mmCIF file of N, CA and C in Angstrom:
data_model
loop_
_atom_site.group_PDB
_atom_site.id
_atom_site.type_symbol
_atom_site.label_atom_id
_atom_site.label_comp_id
_atom_site.label_asym_id
_atom_site.label_seq_id
_atom_site.Cartn_x
_atom_site.Cartn_y
_atom_site.Cartn_z
ATOM 1 N N MET H 1 92.738 84.358 18.287
ATOM 2 C CA MET H 1 92.310 84.937 17.007
ATOM 3 C C MET H 1 92.086 86.414 17.141
ATOM 4 N N ASN H 2 92.593 87.130 16.159
ATOM 5 C CA ASN H 2 92.390 88.597 16.165
ATOM 6 C C ASN H 2 90.948 88.991 15.880
ATOM 7 N N SER H 3 90.582 90.144 16.399
ATOM 8 C CA SER H 3 89.258 90.685 16.142
ATOM 9 C C SER H 3 89.205 91.473 14.833
ATOM 10 N N TYR H 4 90.345 91.551 14.176
ATOM 11 C CA TYR H 4 90.446 92.252 12.873
ATOM 12 C C TYR H 4 91.475 91.519 12.020
ATOM 13 N N ASN H 5 91.510 91.889 10.725
ATOM 14 C CA ASN H 5 92.487 91.263 9.816
ATOM 15 C C ASN H 5 93.048 92.381 8.985
ATOM 16 N N LEU H 6 94.376 92.532 9.007
ATOM 17 C CA LEU H 6 95.007 93.662 8.298
ATOM 18 C C LEU H 6 95.557 93.237 6.950
ATOM 19 N N ASP H 7 95.201 92.064 6.397
ATOM 20 C CA ASP H 7 95.749 91.614 5.113
ATOM 21 C C ASP H 7 95.467 92.658 4.015
ATOM 22 N N GLU H 8 94.254 93.149 3.891
ATOM 23 C CA GLU H 8 93.931 94.119 2.877
ATOM 24 C C GLU H 8 94.609 95.468 3.099
ATOM 25 N N VAL H 9 94.755 95.847 4.379
ATOM 26 C CA VAL H 9 95.409 97.117 4.715
ATOM 27 C C VAL H 9 96.875 97.028 4.303
ATOM 28 N N LYS H 10 97.496 95.846 4.648
ATOM 29 C CA LYS H 10 98.944 95.655 4.261
ATOM 30 C C LYS H 10 99.107 95.649 2.775
ATOM 31 N N GLU H 11 98.209 95.021 2.058
ATOM 32 C CA GLU H 11 98.273 95.002 0.608
ATOM 33 C C GLU H 11 98.216 96.392 0.028
ATOM 34 N N MET H 12 97.234 97.172 0.551
ATOM 35 C CA MET H 12 97.049 98.541 0.071
ATOM 36 C C MET H 12 98.251 99.391 0.409
ATOM 37 N N ALA H 13 98.879 99.180 1.573
ATOM 38 C CA ALA H 13 100.030 99.971 2.018
ATOM 39 C C ALA H 13 101.323 99.555 1.257
ATOM 40 N N GLY H 14 101.323 98.388 0.712
ATOM 41 C CA GLY H 14 102.518 97.929 -0.032
ATOM 42 C C GLY H 14 103.799 98.002 0.821
ATOM 43 N N GLY H 15 103.726 97.660 2.061
ATOM 44 C CA GLY H 15 104.909 97.639 2.923
ATOM 45 C C GLY H 15 105.205 98.979 3.599
ATOM 46 N N ASP H 16 104.433 99.943 3.323
ATOM 47 C CA ASP H 16 104.654 101.283 3.925
ATOM 48 C C ASP H 16 104.015 101.332 5.291
ATOM 49 N N GLU H 17 104.855 101.130 6.348
ATOM 50 C CA GLU H 17 104.326 101.042 7.706
ATOM 51 C C GLU H 17 103.682 102.370 8.162
ATOM 52 N N GLU H 18 104.248 103.484 7.722
ATOM 53 C CA GLU H 18 103.671 104.793 8.101
ATOM 54 C C GLU H 18 102.307 104.955 7.552
ATOM 55 N N PHE H 19 102.104 104.553 6.286
ATOM 56 C CA PHE H 19 100.778 104.644 5.674
ATOM 57 C C PHE H 19 99.814 103.726 6.374
ATOM 58 N N MET H 20 100.274 102.519 6.761
ATOM 59 C CA MET H 20 99.395 101.574 7.451
ATOM 60 C C MET H 20 98.931 102.258 8.785
ATOM 61 N N LEU H 21 99.844 102.852 9.501
ATOM 62 C CA LEU H 21 99.489 103.538 10.737
ATOM 63 C C LEU H 21 98.434 104.589 10.515
ATOM 64 N N VAL H 22 98.611 105.376 9.458
ATOM 65 C CA VAL H 22 97.609 106.421 9.170
ATOM 66 C C VAL H 22 96.227 105.822 8.865
ATOM 67 N N VAL H 23 96.196 104.691 8.140
ATOM 68 C CA VAL H 23 94.916 104.027 7.881
ATOM 69 C C VAL H 23 94.263 103.527 9.129
ATOM 70 N N VAL H 24 95.071 102.959 10.040
ATOM 71 C CA VAL H 24 94.583 102.499 11.332
ATOM 72 C C VAL H 24 94.048 103.660 12.138
ATOM 73 N N GLN H 25 94.843 104.774 12.248
ATOM 74 C CA GLN H 25 94.393 105.896 12.982
ATOM 75 C C GLN H 25 93.113 106.523 12.453
ATOM 76 N N THR H 26 92.976 106.549 11.134
ATOM 77 C CA THR H 26 91.788 107.065 10.487
ATOM 78 C C THR H 26 90.550 106.222 10.873
ATOM 79 N N PHE H 27 90.771 104.878 10.828
ATOM 80 C CA PHE H 27 89.693 103.985 11.229
ATOM 81 C C PHE H 27 89.284 104.272 12.657
ATOM 82 N N LEU H 28 90.262 104.415 13.561
ATOM 83 C CA LEU H 28 89.955 104.649 14.973
ATOM 84 C C LEU H 28 89.270 105.963 15.237
ATOM 85 N N GLU H 29 89.567 106.955 14.395
ATOM 86 C CA GLU H 29 88.973 108.295 14.589
ATOM 87 C C GLU H 29 87.557 108.374 13.962
ATOM 88 N N GLU H 30 87.326 107.655 12.898
ATOM 89 C CA GLU H 30 86.064 107.813 12.158
ATOM 90 C C GLU H 30 84.994 106.749 12.412
ATOM 91 N N ILE H 31 85.383 105.502 12.603
ATOM 92 C CA ILE H 31 84.382 104.438 12.669
ATOM 93 C C ILE H 31 83.613 104.419 14.001
ATOM 94 N N PRO H 32 84.233 104.542 15.143
ATOM 95 C CA PRO H 32 83.401 104.527 16.388
ATOM 96 C C PRO H 32 82.329 105.580 16.434
ATOM 97 N N PRO H 33 82.614 106.886 16.011
ATOM 98 C CA PRO H 33 81.515 107.868 16.041
ATOM 99 C C PRO H 33 80.433 107.549 14.969
ATOM 100 N N ASP H 34 80.855 106.943 13.835
ATOM 101 C CA ASP H 34 79.892 106.579 12.854
ATOM 102 C C ASP H 34 79.002 105.461 13.341
ATOM 103 N N VAL H 35 79.549 104.523 14.055
ATOM 104 C CA VAL H 35 78.728 103.404 14.632
ATOM 105 C C VAL H 35 77.751 104.016 15.652
ATOM 106 N N ALA H 36 78.204 104.905 16.432
ATOM 107 C CA ALA H 36 77.324 105.548 17.472
ATOM 108 C C ALA H 36 76.210 106.304 16.786
ATOM 109 N N SER H 37 76.547 107.074 15.704
ATOM 110 C CA SER H 37 75.530 107.816 14.987
ATOM 111 C C SER H 37 74.510 106.902 14.298
ATOM 112 N N MET H 38 74.996 105.791 13.731
ATOM 113 C CA MET H 38 74.155 104.822 13.094
ATOM 114 C C MET H 38 73.191 104.225 14.124
ATOM 115 N N SER H 39 73.704 103.851 15.264
ATOM 116 C CA SER H 39 72.858 103.281 16.305
ATOM 117 C C SER H 39 71.814 104.323 16.802
ATOM 118 N N GLU H 40 72.237 105.519 16.893
ATOM 119 C CA GLU H 40 71.322 106.623 17.344
ATOM 120 C C GLU H 40 70.176 106.771 16.285
ATOM 121 N N ALA H 41 70.557 106.738 14.996
ATOM 122 C CA ALA H 41 69.567 106.857 13.931
ATOM 123 C C ALA H 41 68.584 105.709 14.010
ATOM 124 N N ILE H 42 69.090 104.517 14.261
ATOM 125 C CA ILE H 42 68.211 103.342 14.393
ATOM 126 C C ILE H 42 67.272 103.514 15.600
ATOM 127 N N GLY H 43 67.818 104.022 16.681
ATOM 128 C CA GLY H 43 67.012 104.200 17.880
ATOM 129 C C GLY H 43 65.907 105.268 17.662
ATOM 130 N N ASN H 44 66.199 106.216 16.754
ATOM 131 C CA ASN H 44 65.263 107.299 16.430
ATOM 132 C C ASN H 44 64.374 106.926 15.234
ATOM 133 N N ASP H 45 64.457 105.671 14.827
ATOM 134 C CA ASP H 45 63.645 105.197 13.716
ATOM 135 C C ASP H 45 63.860 106.058 12.439
ATOM 136 N N ASN H 46 65.140 106.338 12.189
ATOM 137 C CA ASN H 46 65.546 107.153 11.007
ATOM 138 C C ASN H 46 66.278 106.250 10.027
ATOM 139 N N PRO H 47 65.597 105.453 9.203
ATOM 140 C CA PRO H 47 66.307 104.491 8.361
ATOM 141 C C PRO H 47 67.238 105.169 7.312
ATOM 142 N N SER H 48 66.861 106.299 6.799
ATOM 143 C CA SER H 48 67.740 106.917 5.796
ATOM 144 C C SER H 48 69.074 107.381 6.367
ATOM 145 N N LEU H 49 69.041 107.894 7.593
ATOM 146 C CA LEU H 49 70.296 108.335 8.232
ATOM 147 C C LEU H 49 71.100 107.107 8.654
ATOM 148 N N ALA H 50 70.454 106.063 9.147
ATOM 149 C CA ALA H 50 71.132 104.834 9.477
ATOM 150 C C ALA H 50 71.806 104.226 8.281
ATOM 151 N N TYR H 51 71.151 104.269 7.117
ATOM 152 C CA TYR H 51 71.713 103.773 5.858
ATOM 153 C C TYR H 51 72.958 104.577 5.507
ATOM 154 N N GLN H 52 72.921 105.861 5.616
ATOM 155 C CA GLN H 52 74.068 106.695 5.271
ATOM 156 C C GLN H 52 75.307 106.277 6.071
ATOM 157 N N TYR H 53 75.148 106.114 7.347
ATOM 158 C CA TYR H 53 76.281 105.690 8.190
ATOM 159 C C TYR H 53 76.743 104.279 7.897
ATOM 160 N N ALA H 54 75.804 103.369 7.761
ATOM 161 C CA ALA H 54 76.130 101.963 7.453
ATOM 162 C C ALA H 54 76.879 101.901 6.118
ATOM 163 N N HIS H 55 76.364 102.564 5.153
ATOM 164 C CA HIS H 55 76.983 102.538 3.798
ATOM 165 C C HIS H 55 78.370 103.156 3.824
ATOM 166 N N LYS H 56 78.500 104.233 4.557
ATOM 167 C CA LYS H 56 79.836 104.921 4.674
ATOM 168 C C LYS H 56 80.868 104.022 5.335
ATOM 169 N N MET H 57 80.458 103.257 6.290
ATOM 170 C CA MET H 57 81.403 102.409 7.053
ATOM 171 C C MET H 57 81.780 101.154 6.301
ATOM 172 N N LYS H 58 80.936 100.692 5.394
ATOM 173 C CA LYS H 58 81.076 99.393 4.786
ATOM 174 C C LYS H 58 82.488 99.123 4.218
ATOM 175 N N PRO H 59 83.088 100.050 3.437
ATOM 176 C CA PRO H 59 84.439 99.735 2.907
ATOM 177 C C PRO H 59 85.495 99.589 4.032
ATOM 178 N N ASN H 60 85.385 100.399 5.097
ATOM 179 C CA ASN H 60 86.368 100.261 6.193
ATOM 180 C C ASN H 60 86.182 98.973 6.991
ATOM 181 N N LEU H 61 84.941 98.590 7.174
ATOM 182 C CA LEU H 61 84.710 97.323 7.911
ATOM 183 C C LEU H 61 85.226 96.154 7.101
ATOM 184 N N GLN H 62 85.097 96.210 5.792
ATOM 185 C CA GLN H 62 85.656 95.178 4.910
ATOM 186 C C GLN H 62 87.161 95.222 4.914
ATOM 187 N N LEU H 63 87.704 96.434 4.811
ATOM 188 C CA LEU H 63 89.158 96.591 4.768
ATOM 189 C C LEU H 63 89.856 95.998 6.002
ATOM 190 N N PHE H 64 89.228 96.158 7.169
ATOM 191 C CA PHE H 64 89.770 95.603 8.365
ATOM 192 C C PHE H 64 89.264 94.204 8.721
ATOM 193 N N GLY H 65 88.659 93.543 7.743
ATOM 194 C CA GLY H 65 88.277 92.155 7.905
ATOM 195 C C GLY H 65 87.310 91.858 9.039
ATOM 196 N N LEU H 66 86.351 92.747 9.307
ATOM 197 C CA LEU H 66 85.456 92.583 10.446
ATOM 198 C C LEU H 66 84.277 91.703 10.172
ATOM 199 N N ASN H 67 84.090 91.262 8.886
ATOM 200 C CA ASN H 67 83.032 90.348 8.534
ATOM 201 C C ASN H 67 81.654 90.778 9.032
ATOM 202 N N LEU H 68 81.264 92.008 8.718
ATOM 203 C CA LEU H 68 79.991 92.539 9.186
ATOM 204 C C LEU H 68 79.049 92.866 8.072
ATOM 205 N N MET H 69 79.339 92.325 6.868
ATOM 206 C CA MET H 69 78.485 92.660 5.733
ATOM 207 C C MET H 69 77.068 92.160 5.851
ATOM 208 N N ASP H 70 76.848 91.016 6.496
ATOM 209 C CA ASP H 70 75.507 90.540 6.746
ATOM 210 C C ASP H 70 74.650 91.531 7.569
ATOM 211 N N GLN H 71 75.280 92.056 8.581
ATOM 212 C CA GLN H 71 74.637 93.028 9.483
ATOM 213 C C GLN H 71 74.399 94.347 8.719
ATOM 214 N N ILE H 72 75.366 94.802 7.918
ATOM 215 C CA ILE H 72 75.191 96.017 7.141
ATOM 216 C C ILE H 72 74.011 95.829 6.179
ATOM 217 N N LYS H 73 73.899 94.639 5.543
ATOM 218 C CA LYS H 73 72.851 94.371 4.592
ATOM 219 C C LYS H 73 71.497 94.417 5.255
ATOM 220 N N ILE H 74 71.382 93.980 6.478
ATOM 221 C CA ILE H 74 70.139 94.060 7.224
ATOM 222 C C ILE H 74 69.694 95.490 7.377
ATOM 223 N N ILE H 75 70.630 96.353 7.761
ATOM 224 C CA ILE H 75 70.312 97.788 7.931
ATOM 225 C C ILE H 75 69.973 98.433 6.592
ATOM 226 N N GLU H 76 70.681 98.075 5.552
ATOM 227 C CA GLU H 76 70.383 98.582 4.223
ATOM 228 C C GLU H 76 69.012 98.148 3.742
ATOM 229 N N ALA H 77 68.660 96.867 3.975
ATOM 230 C CA ALA H 77 67.313 96.358 3.539
ATOM 231 C C ALA H 77 66.191 97.105 4.279
ATOM 232 N N TRP H 78 66.430 97.374 5.590
ATOM 233 C CA TRP H 78 65.434 98.116 6.322
ATOM 234 C C TRP H 78 65.345 99.586 5.782
ATOM 235 N N SER H 79 66.461 100.136 5.482
ATOM 236 C CA SER H 79 66.474 101.550 4.982
ATOM 237 C C SER H 79 65.871 101.697 3.626
ATOM 238 N N LYS H 80 66.146 100.731 2.757
ATOM 239 C CA LYS H 80 65.741 100.857 1.367
ATOM 240 C C LYS H 80 64.319 100.264 1.082
ATOM 241 N N GLN H 81 64.017 99.121 1.676
ATOM 242 C CA GLN H 81 62.782 98.460 1.359
ATOM 243 C C GLN H 81 61.830 98.364 2.589
ATOM 244 N N GLY H 82 62.273 98.803 3.730
ATOM 245 C CA GLY H 82 61.481 98.685 4.899
ATOM 246 C C GLY H 82 61.410 97.233 5.408
ATOM 247 N N GLU H 83 62.297 96.372 4.967
ATOM 248 C CA GLU H 83 62.303 94.957 5.364
ATOM 249 C C GLU H 83 63.271 94.734 6.531
ATOM 250 N N ARG H 84 63.031 93.626 7.177
ATOM 251 C CA ARG H 84 63.915 93.119 8.257
ATOM 252 C C ARG H 84 64.070 94.027 9.435
ATOM 253 N N LYS H 85 63.076 94.894 9.668
ATOM 254 C CA LYS H 85 63.172 95.860 10.750
ATOM 255 C C LYS H 85 63.388 95.235 12.111
ATOM 256 N N ASP H 86 62.789 94.032 12.304
ATOM 257 C CA ASP H 86 62.979 93.325 13.607
ATOM 258 C C ASP H 86 64.439 92.876 13.847
ATOM 259 N N GLU H 87 65.191 92.770 12.729
ATOM 260 C CA GLU H 87 66.573 92.348 12.861
ATOM 261 C C GLU H 87 67.583 93.447 13.077
ATOM 262 N N VAL H 88 67.142 94.665 12.824
ATOM 263 C CA VAL H 88 68.015 95.829 12.835
ATOM 264 C C VAL H 88 68.721 96.080 14.164
ATOM 265 N N PRO H 89 67.989 96.069 15.308
ATOM 266 C CA PRO H 89 68.666 96.324 16.590
ATOM 267 C C PRO H 89 69.819 95.320 16.859
ATOM 268 N N GLY H 90 69.537 94.053 16.568
ATOM 269 C CA GLY H 90 70.564 92.998 16.775
ATOM 270 C C GLY H 90 71.750 93.233 15.878
ATOM 271 N N ALA H 91 71.497 93.605 14.613
ATOM 272 C CA ALA H 91 72.578 93.871 13.674
ATOM 273 C C ALA H 91 73.430 95.035 14.143
ATOM 274 N N ALA H 92 72.774 96.058 14.555
ATOM 275 C CA ALA H 92 73.499 97.235 15.054
ATOM 276 C C ALA H 92 74.330 96.915 16.294
ATOM 277 N N GLU H 93 73.791 96.084 17.188
ATOM 278 C CA GLU H 93 74.513 95.680 18.346
ATOM 279 C C GLU H 93 75.750 94.855 17.992
ATOM 280 N N THR H 94 75.585 93.951 17.046
ATOM 281 C CA THR H 94 76.700 93.105 16.592
ATOM 282 C C THR H 94 77.821 94.019 16.005
ATOM 283 N N ILE H 95 77.422 94.962 15.166
ATOM 284 C CA ILE H 95 78.443 95.885 14.577
ATOM 285 C C ILE H 95 79.149 96.685 15.690
ATOM 286 N N SER H 96 78.389 97.206 16.595
ATOM 287 C CA SER H 96 78.934 98.000 17.682
ATOM 288 C C SER H 96 79.926 97.201 18.555
ATOM 289 N N LYS H 97 79.509 95.987 18.929
ATOM 290 C CA LYS H 97 80.392 95.207 19.763
ATOM 291 C C LYS H 97 81.692 94.796 19.023
ATOM 292 N N LYS H 98 81.558 94.397 17.736
ATOM 293 C CA LYS H 98 82.721 93.964 16.997
ATOM 294 C C LYS H 98 83.676 95.120 16.756
ATOM 295 N N VAL H 99 83.126 96.311 16.471
ATOM 296 C CA VAL H 99 83.981 97.462 16.253
ATOM 297 C C VAL H 99 84.672 97.843 17.586
ATOM 298 N N ASP H 100 83.931 97.807 18.712
ATOM 299 C CA ASP H 100 84.536 98.101 20.004
ATOM 300 C C ASP H 100 85.723 97.221 20.282
ATOM 301 N N VAL H 101 85.573 95.918 20.033
ATOM 302 C CA VAL H 101 86.642 94.958 20.292
ATOM 303 C C VAL H 101 87.826 95.247 19.395
ATOM 304 N N ALA H 102 87.569 95.503 18.104
ATOM 305 C CA ALA H 102 88.599 95.798 17.155
ATOM 306 C C ALA H 102 89.380 97.059 17.520
ATOM 307 N N VAL H 103 88.612 98.091 17.975
ATOM 308 C CA VAL H 103 89.266 99.355 18.358
ATOM 309 C C VAL H 103 90.252 99.104 19.534
ATOM 310 N N ILE H 104 89.792 98.394 20.526
ATOM 311 C CA ILE H 104 90.676 98.092 21.665
ATOM 312 C C ILE H 104 91.919 97.361 21.195
ATOM 313 N N ALA H 105 91.741 96.361 20.355
ATOM 314 C CA ALA H 105 92.889 95.580 19.863
ATOM 315 C C ALA H 105 93.817 96.383 18.976
ATOM 316 N N LEU H 106 93.293 97.165 18.106
ATOM 317 C CA LEU H 106 94.118 98.035 17.268
ATOM 318 C C LEU H 106 94.908 99.034 18.102
ATOM 319 N N LYS H 107 94.238 99.633 19.067
ATOM 320 C CA LYS H 107 94.986 100.586 19.911
ATOM 321 C C LYS H 107 96.132 99.883 20.693
ATOM 322 N N ARG H 108 95.872 98.684 21.144
ATOM 323 C CA ARG H 108 96.876 97.936 21.855
ATOM 324 C C ARG H 108 97.961 97.506 20.879
ATOM 325 N N ASP H 109 97.585 96.970 19.768
ATOM 326 C CA ASP H 109 98.599 96.425 18.831
ATOM 327 C C ASP H 109 99.467 97.512 18.196
ATOM 328 N N PHE H 110 98.927 98.685 18.042
ATOM 329 C CA PHE H 110 99.687 99.783 17.410
ATOM 330 C C PHE H 110 100.178 100.806 18.440
ATOM 331 N N GLU H 111 99.984 100.429 19.712
ATOM 332 C CA GLU H 111 100.445 101.288 20.868
ATOM 333 C C GLU H 111 99.898 102.702 20.725
ATOM 334 N N LEU H 112 98.598 102.809 20.495
ATOM 335 C CA LEU H 112 97.943 104.117 20.342
ATOM 336 C C LEU H 112 97.020 104.302 21.504
ATOM 337 N N GLU H 113 96.990 105.520 21.996
ATOM 338 C CA GLU H 113 96.030 105.848 23.092
ATOM 339 C C GLU H 113 95.926 107.334 23.277
#
């Protein structure tokens, strides 16, 4: 089973392989640093900054079928209402691990390095 799902990317690209490659490359360039920055903000107990990164990544995580909305919602709840703080480190770790695996698979599958 793949660590990502390109169905939505393919639909958006409408068969344009070049466009699909650009979307994948953009994901690879932007999402790993955003995950790192979000994790750093969590480590620094900065909920508003963590929220900004989590919220910014949400559409891309959905687009690539990473099924991380539950984890994003935990970070958003902490950031907005101060709730679920004890769940935040685990949510961030899940996001980080899943993105890392997807990045490796995307680079392999699209022969990027």
